[in-house]
XYZ file of C-alpha atoms in Angstrom:
520
model
C 39.882 84.489 41.464
C 43.363 83.910 42.893
C 43.712 82.112 46.212
C 46.668 81.849 48.503
C 47.121 78.677 50.532
C 46.305 80.695 53.639
C 43.042 81.937 52.089
C 42.004 78.454 51.134
C 42.738 76.965 54.528
C 40.510 79.584 56.107
C 37.736 79.017 53.557
C 35.609 77.117 56.067
C 34.794 77.935 59.670
C 35.619 74.334 60.547
C 39.207 74.743 59.385
C 40.282 76.337 62.641
C 39.390 73.173 64.606
C 41.321 71.117 62.092
C 44.619 72.965 61.796
C 46.337 74.217 64.928
C 47.690 77.753 65.355
C 51.301 76.784 64.703
C 50.474 75.450 61.242
C 48.418 78.507 60.371
C 51.202 80.862 61.489
C 53.789 78.925 59.464
C 51.669 79.121 56.334
C 50.993 82.778 57.008
C 54.732 83.532 57.132
C 55.215 81.731 53.796
C 52.505 83.893 52.273
C 53.854 87.125 53.826
C 57.360 86.371 52.597
C 56.134 86.092 49.054
C 57.423 82.509 48.758
C 53.871 81.287 48.289
C 51.219 83.303 46.485
C 49.305 81.052 44.166
C 49.487 77.250 44.406
C 48.266 74.381 42.225
C 45.095 72.826 43.606
C 46.929 69.577 44.532
C 49.267 71.527 46.790
C 46.327 73.340 48.348
C 44.570 70.088 49.146
C 47.814 68.558 50.424
C 48.308 71.496 52.771
C 44.733 71.240 53.958
C 45.153 67.517 54.457
C 47.086 67.556 57.701
C 44.607 65.086 59.110
C 41.907 63.233 57.186
C 42.195 63.685 53.348
C 38.479 63.065 52.924
C 37.575 65.836 55.362
C 39.937 68.258 53.579
C 38.283 67.556 50.233
C 34.819 68.101 51.702
C 35.850 71.457 53.215
C 37.338 72.670 49.952
C 34.196 71.573 48.116
C 32.073 73.596 50.553
C 34.319 76.625 49.905
C 33.902 76.234 46.151
C 37.593 75.589 45.614
C 36.736 72.119 44.330
C 35.971 71.586 41.556
C 36.250 75.268 40.643
C 40.020 75.485 40.686
C 40.625 72.178 38.902
C 42.190 72.431 35.433
C 39.811 71.432 32.649
C 41.683 68.184 31.930
C 41.527 67.056 35.571
C 37.860 68.043 35.773
C 37.035 65.895 32.720
C 39.013 62.897 34.037
C 37.434 63.097 37.478
C 33.929 63.450 36.064
C 34.517 60.392 33.884
C 35.462 58.333 36.960
C 32.038 59.073 38.426
C 30.246 58.594 35.062
C 29.292 62.299 34.993
C 29.463 64.984 32.340
C 32.054 67.694 33.169
C 29.310 70.234 33.881
C 27.693 67.781 36.345
C 30.810 67.651 38.506
C 29.803 70.184 41.143
C 30.669 70.689 44.802
C 27.944 68.317 45.909
C 29.360 65.500 43.748
C 32.850 66.191 45.098
C 31.644 66.066 48.726
C 29.720 62.848 48.123
C 32.853 61.161 46.754
C 35.428 62.864 48.933
C 37.555 59.791 49.510
C 37.796 58.923 45.818
C 38.615 62.545 44.923
C 41.413 62.585 47.509
C 42.939 59.459 45.942
C 42.564 61.037 42.469
C 44.568 64.038 43.665
C 47.362 61.774 44.931
C 46.499 61.825 48.619
C 46.484 58.769 50.901
C 43.577 56.369 50.478
C 40.703 57.217 52.764
C 39.795 54.509 55.267
C 36.794 54.329 57.540
C 37.223 55.024 61.238
C 36.578 51.368 62.087
C 39.301 50.224 59.697
C 41.790 52.787 60.943
C 41.419 51.727 64.548
C 44.075 49.512 66.096
C 43.115 45.803 66.177
C 41.069 44.890 69.235
C 42.040 41.217 69.231
C 43.690 38.391 67.317
C 42.544 34.871 66.458
C 45.259 32.180 66.116
C 45.340 30.117 62.962
C 46.128 26.954 64.959
C 44.388 27.633 68.239
C 43.464 25.254 71.035
C 40.316 25.037 73.119
C 40.660 25.907 76.827
C 40.638 22.248 77.942
C 43.339 21.467 75.390
C 45.513 24.370 76.533
C 45.291 23.217 80.138
C 46.377 19.719 79.088
C 49.408 21.211 77.313
C 50.366 23.268 80.357
C 50.122 20.253 82.679
C 52.085 17.989 80.317
C 54.907 20.495 79.895
C 54.990 21.068 83.639
C 55.441 17.340 84.332
C 58.195 17.051 81.730
C 60.023 20.006 83.281
C 59.796 18.270 86.653
C 61.683 15.304 85.201
C 58.917 12.855 84.287
C 60.089 10.716 81.399
C 56.827 8.919 80.644
C 53.255 10.102 80.829
C 49.941 9.361 79.188
C 47.693 12.090 77.800
C 44.155 10.839 78.365
C 41.599 12.601 76.159
C 38.263 11.320 74.830
C 37.954 10.392 71.169
C 36.912 13.526 69.344
C 38.395 15.981 71.852
C 41.489 16.753 69.777
C 44.337 14.541 71.020
C 46.290 14.870 67.785
C 45.897 18.645 67.494
C 46.763 19.185 71.149
C 49.886 17.048 70.882
C 51.009 18.580 67.589
C 50.963 21.974 69.261
C 53.425 20.585 71.828
C 55.526 18.945 69.100
C 55.848 22.299 67.334
C 56.805 23.970 70.620
C 59.476 21.334 71.173
C 60.983 21.651 67.683
C 61.123 25.447 67.871
C 62.919 25.249 71.197
C 65.235 22.355 70.216
C 66.566 22.900 66.723
C 68.630 19.925 65.657
C 66.515 17.341 67.469
C 63.958 14.917 66.042
C 60.455 14.008 67.232
C 59.476 10.377 66.633
C 55.731 9.707 66.291
C 54.767 6.035 66.680
C 51.466 4.474 65.636
C 50.350 1.079 64.430
C 48.168 1.853 61.399
C 48.573 3.649 58.119
C 45.545 5.817 58.885
C 46.965 7.091 62.170
C 50.388 7.760 60.682
C 49.008 9.518 57.627
C 46.812 11.630 59.889
C 49.837 12.551 62.021
C 51.976 13.544 59.021
C 49.219 15.721 57.570
C 48.390 17.342 60.893
C 52.051 18.172 61.551
C 52.376 19.701 58.078
C 49.373 21.914 58.846
C 50.548 22.814 62.354
C 54.178 23.537 61.447
C 53.113 25.652 58.458
C 51.414 27.955 60.978
C 53.612 27.584 64.060
C 57.049 26.693 62.707
C 60.106 28.900 62.360
C 62.174 27.021 59.748
C 61.865 24.340 57.070
C 61.945 20.807 58.529
C 61.608 17.356 56.951
C 58.760 14.915 57.523
C 59.931 11.328 57.128
C 57.187 8.704 56.797
C 57.845 5.005 57.267
C 55.049 2.475 57.218
C 53.610 -0.274 55.063
C 56.955 -1.412 53.708
C 58.272 2.053 52.830
C 62.051 2.073 52.784
C 62.737 5.279 54.702
C 66.250 6.458 55.447
C 66.616 7.686 59.025
C 70.402 7.942 58.845
C 70.841 11.657 58.238
C 67.710 13.166 59.726
C 68.644 15.535 62.558
C 65.584 17.764 62.634
C 61.833 17.556 62.073
C 59.366 14.697 62.440
C 59.527 10.957 61.830
C 56.169 9.209 61.634
C 56.780 5.488 61.757
C 54.894 2.300 62.364
C 56.035 0.108 65.201
C 56.497 -2.738 62.749
C 58.895 -0.725 60.572
C 61.250 0.231 63.394
C 60.986 -3.186 65.035
C 61.976 -4.860 61.759
C 65.289 -2.952 61.784
C 66.214 -3.654 65.393
C 69.010 -5.991 64.335
C 70.690 -3.420 62.036
C 74.055 -2.564 63.605
C 73.768 0.685 65.547
C 70.324 1.552 64.156
C 68.394 1.805 67.445
C 71.142 3.594 69.460
C 71.900 5.960 66.557
C 68.277 6.933 66.078
C 67.711 7.201 69.825
C 70.553 9.722 70.228
C 68.948 12.069 67.689
C 65.375 11.767 68.959
C 64.424 14.227 71.666
C 60.754 13.318 72.097
C 58.727 10.166 71.428
C 54.951 10.280 70.941
C 53.089 6.972 71.094
C 49.606 7.151 69.590
C 47.066 4.565 70.795
C 49.368 4.105 73.772
C 47.700 0.936 75.065
C 49.798 -0.896 72.448
C 53.068 0.320 73.966
C 53.350 -2.642 76.328
C 53.035 -5.335 73.672
C 56.032 -7.634 74.065
C 56.898 -7.272 70.375
C 57.540 -3.550 70.611
C 58.129 -2.575 74.218
C 61.830 -3.433 74.236
C 62.511 -1.364 71.104
C 60.706 1.675 72.512
C 62.588 1.435 75.787
C 65.902 1.131 73.947
C 65.155 4.268 71.913
C 64.245 6.210 75.034
C 67.301 5.032 76.975
C 69.669 6.031 74.140
C 68.871 9.700 74.663
C 71.071 11.870 76.851
C 69.210 12.543 79.074
C 66.559 9.834 78.721
C 64.120 10.714 75.939
C 60.607 11.376 77.295
C 57.644 9.395 75.960
C 54.149 10.894 75.669
C 51.407 8.324 75.176
C 48.027 9.239 73.700
C 44.824 7.362 74.433
C 41.108 7.766 74.899
C 41.019 4.411 76.683
C 43.996 3.966 79.058
C 43.579 0.211 79.391
C 43.600 -2.944 77.302
C 40.805 -5.151 78.661
C 37.310 -4.514 79.959
C 37.565 -6.617 83.098
C 41.105 -5.581 83.958
C 44.182 -7.718 84.275
C 47.925 -7.810 84.202
C 48.141 -6.132 80.795
C 46.267 -3.119 82.164
C 48.618 -2.943 85.126
C 51.602 -3.169 82.782
C 50.305 -0.184 80.826
C 49.980 1.981 83.925
C 53.431 0.891 85.086
C 55.002 1.602 81.700
C 53.797 5.218 81.890
C 54.871 5.471 85.551
C 51.256 5.816 86.700
C 51.338 9.363 85.352
C 48.218 10.387 83.482
C 47.242 13.850 82.272
C 43.543 14.201 81.674
C 41.305 17.092 80.819
C 40.839 19.494 83.712
C 37.266 20.772 83.628
C 36.875 21.457 87.351
C 36.979 25.202 86.707
C 33.805 24.778 84.642
C 32.112 22.810 87.431
C 32.295 19.456 85.610
C 33.723 16.406 87.374
C 33.565 14.239 84.256
C 35.351 15.785 81.244
C 33.122 13.972 78.768
C 29.957 15.448 80.265
C 31.564 18.893 80.004
C 32.631 18.364 76.387
C 29.109 17.292 75.427
C 27.512 20.192 77.259
C 29.843 22.696 75.611
C 29.391 21.260 72.121
C 32.854 19.777 71.614
C 31.331 16.282 71.503
C 27.912 15.225 70.244
C 25.359 13.834 72.652
C 25.015 10.145 71.702
C 21.799 8.162 71.628
C 22.460 4.403 71.950
C 20.120 1.920 70.279
C 20.346 -1.865 70.441
C 20.605 -3.522 67.037
C 18.131 -6.379 66.774
C 18.963 -9.452 68.782
C 22.537 -10.098 67.671
C 24.583 -12.020 70.244
C 27.912 -10.911 71.626
C 31.028 -12.997 71.123
C 31.530 -14.204 74.680
C 34.779 -16.016 73.850
C 36.740 -12.876 73.005
C 38.735 -10.982 75.617
C 39.067 -7.998 73.306
C 42.794 -8.379 72.744
C 42.496 -10.013 69.311
C 40.530 -9.321 66.146
C 36.956 -10.496 66.203
C 36.094 -13.713 64.288
C 34.165 -13.510 61.040
C 31.577 -15.957 62.302
C 29.117 -14.014 64.472
C 26.834 -16.975 65.143
C 23.846 -15.595 63.236
C 22.292 -16.519 59.945
C 23.719 -14.097 57.390
C 20.315 -13.381 55.866
C 19.014 -12.287 59.261
C 22.163 -10.270 59.855
C 21.796 -8.459 56.525
C 18.147 -7.724 57.224
C 18.895 -6.263 60.670
C 21.830 -4.088 59.598
C 20.233 -2.905 56.368
C 17.023 -2.047 58.191
C 18.876 -0.032 60.833
C 20.979 1.794 58.224
C 18.016 2.663 56.021
C 16.150 3.927 59.051
C 19.054 6.289 59.771
C 18.999 7.494 56.170
C 15.282 8.113 56.561
C 16.005 10.153 59.692
C 18.110 12.512 57.526
C 21.546 11.357 58.629
C 23.809 12.316 55.742
C 26.985 10.469 56.798
C 26.783 6.995 58.351
C 29.603 4.571 59.179
C 28.862 0.855 59.457
C 31.310 -1.502 61.180
C 30.588 -4.928 59.722
C 31.366 -8.314 61.265
C 33.561 -9.516 58.394
C 35.115 -8.443 55.118
C 32.545 -10.383 53.110
C 29.609 -8.905 55.007
C 31.006 -5.380 54.617
C 30.998 -5.662 50.831
C 27.620 -7.429 50.790
C 26.073 -4.657 52.880
C 27.476 -1.932 50.619
C 26.182 -3.719 47.510
C 22.728 -4.155 49.041
C 22.585 -0.471 49.986
C 23.565 0.587 46.472
C 20.862 -1.680 45.030
C 18.183 0.334 46.845
C 19.590 3.699 45.790
C 21.859 4.593 48.730
C 25.398 5.731 47.906
C 27.616 3.246 49.746
C 31.186 1.964 49.561
C 33.002 -0.781 51.431
C 36.663 -0.768 52.525
C 38.817 -3.232 54.417
C 42.465 -4.016 55.023
C 42.871 -5.575 51.578
C 41.295 -2.693 49.641
C 43.777 -1.099 47.256
C 44.875 2.322 48.590
C 43.611 4.211 45.531
C 40.072 2.884 45.915
C 40.076 3.318 49.688
C 41.291 6.917 49.399
C 38.632 7.682 46.800
C 35.851 6.154 48.896
C 36.946 8.113 51.965
C 37.278 11.344 49.969
C 33.764 10.963 48.582
C 32.438 10.204 52.054
C 34.065 13.364 53.428
C 32.750 15.556 50.601
C 30.288 18.302 51.604
C 27.610 17.073 49.170
C 24.237 16.963 50.988
C 23.181 13.581 49.584
C 23.408 10.708 52.141
C 26.444 8.436 51.970
C 27.284 5.248 53.876
C 30.800 3.896 54.400
C 30.882 0.221 55.391
C 34.167 -1.160 56.672
C 35.877 -3.950 58.492
C 38.998 -3.289 60.533
C 40.322 -0.046 58.994
C 38.324 2.956 60.214
C 38.403 2.445 63.970
C 41.398 4.789 64.378
C 42.938 7.613 62.389
C 39.713 8.341 60.506
C 38.289 11.794 61.058
C 35.008 12.724 59.378
C 33.285 15.187 61.742
C 30.086 15.317 59.697
C 29.353 11.673 60.610
C 26.210 11.711 62.730
C 25.413 7.997 62.971
C 27.407 4.833 63.606
C 26.199 1.260 63.174
C 28.343 -1.123 65.244
C 27.381 -4.460 63.724
C 30.577 -6.106 64.885
C 30.356 -8.025 68.168
C 33.084 -7.170 70.659
C 33.828 -7.228 74.357
C 36.775 -4.878 73.911
C 35.898 -1.521 75.407
C 38.927 -0.056 73.641
C 37.728 -1.136 70.190
C 34.128 -0.280 71.008
C 35.042 3.238 72.184
C 37.067 3.783 69.022
C 34.090 2.850 66.866
C 31.711 5.063 68.839
C 34.227 7.885 68.563
C 33.919 8.026 64.778
C 30.507 9.652 65.089
C 30.568 11.957 68.108
C 32.328 15.122 66.914
C 30.396 18.066 68.285
C 29.497 21.321 66.524
C 32.570 23.136 67.887
C 34.710 20.467 66.208
C 32.819 20.678 62.910
C 30.347 17.943 63.836
C 26.816 17.599 65.136
C 24.883 18.408 68.291
C 23.478 14.846 68.532
C 24.601 11.467 67.241
C 23.040 7.996 67.026
C 24.958 4.814 67.850
C 23.175 1.647 66.761
C 25.057 -1.215 68.369
C 25.069 -4.986 68.590
C 26.546 -4.659 72.086
C 23.898 -4.225 74.751
C 24.204 -0.589 75.929
C 23.079 -1.757 79.369
C 26.519 -3.327 79.888
C 28.493 -0.890 82.102
C 30.593 1.583 80.062
C 29.173 0.316 76.748
C 26.193 2.674 76.813
C 27.897 5.830 78.088
C 31.019 7.487 76.739
C 31.381 9.297 80.057
C 31.499 5.960 81.917
C 33.901 4.478 79.365
C 36.258 7.431 79.836
C 36.646 6.724 83.569
C 36.545 2.921 83.362
C 40.273 2.371 84.093
C 40.659 5.183 86.612
C 41.592 2.883 89.511
C 44.680 1.670 87.650
C 46.190 5.149 87.612
């Protein structure tokens, strides 16, 4: 039988609702003029496919045009695609595989209705939580109003680094040819900053920029950098303060200074250098400080007042009033950004009453080492027995850290010890193994290196076996284990501590967060 295109388009009653009158009249005129009488089946399907190719194929199958009008070679090839014999390729098989048949005939690939719909939303690759976005808005607002120094006050685990890196990326996009200088005091914090910026700029940036790292004796060249990020230790920049023109030259190229662990900004050793860098900018370069603990001592004192004065008594903290929470920490726990901590007192270990918290703790904790080992090992093994898979132990000395790790390994618990003298390769390996997703329990014992810049959200238990009266240091140690489920952590966390949790602010992260509020 010979079909015209017009005949084939009218082969099904449903065709009329598919092709409007103008199309039918145009095809009719082509037929009447004799320009079109008999068409290859591909052209027929193409003409029928003014809307959905799959629907056109199904209609032609119902009319018997497919596979009836297919040449033998095409029929064999199409049957082979569906693992059928040529005589098994009937109209029912065509209708059941309409989309694939349409593609075989050279028509557009059939997509489901849900796929074809316009997107209903978009998820950012480097998004911020609502409380973080509000902190960014407030910080930028204060800088626009002319503030040159401010402190961003966010609890440990609430995303200070991520929040600030979002602002750093904003600044660099808007100020091409200017440099952001990120200060911190430890290798861990600086390495974390460099890696986080690389991640953030890869998603938010608009051009290639350098990342210059300078810490631990690295000989970095700041001379020609006019764009991107410098992550530098305070010691490195301070050591070059006497180089002719170094501080003024760097200061003129820096457009924003970020000071991580900002309570160190007022140390006499570094304050003058930071102020010189800021003053060299035209206009004065703003400084954003970051801290979970905007103070230096537990009982307060001149150093705390100096910190507030340095940042012009301007503090941006998380605004959770819209959610009905007066204390941001309580809100973050309730919403799952932070874990809910359970504090337990570790044995009967005494506190070091001679320390004001401004210096490192002494190795001698005033307790027989055998008793100390028994207490800490017992507490750690109990946590392992409670199914905690990642546990951090803060030991009272380098020697005790390694002794504890060895004792844990001797009873079958995977444990490593790191300290400030550990070679970087071993420390990096120990940390990488600790962060691995393997379900077997692991313990990381340390002295003096994991209080800041260490992010392992899966940590669900912390053993603070290091006496301290420093609320800053104590809060940093607690913070290693309180990432909530929305930050990749846990709903609950356990903090076993040598410091009596009954001491104000040492048994509540919400109280610690507001401890220095009167200063600001």
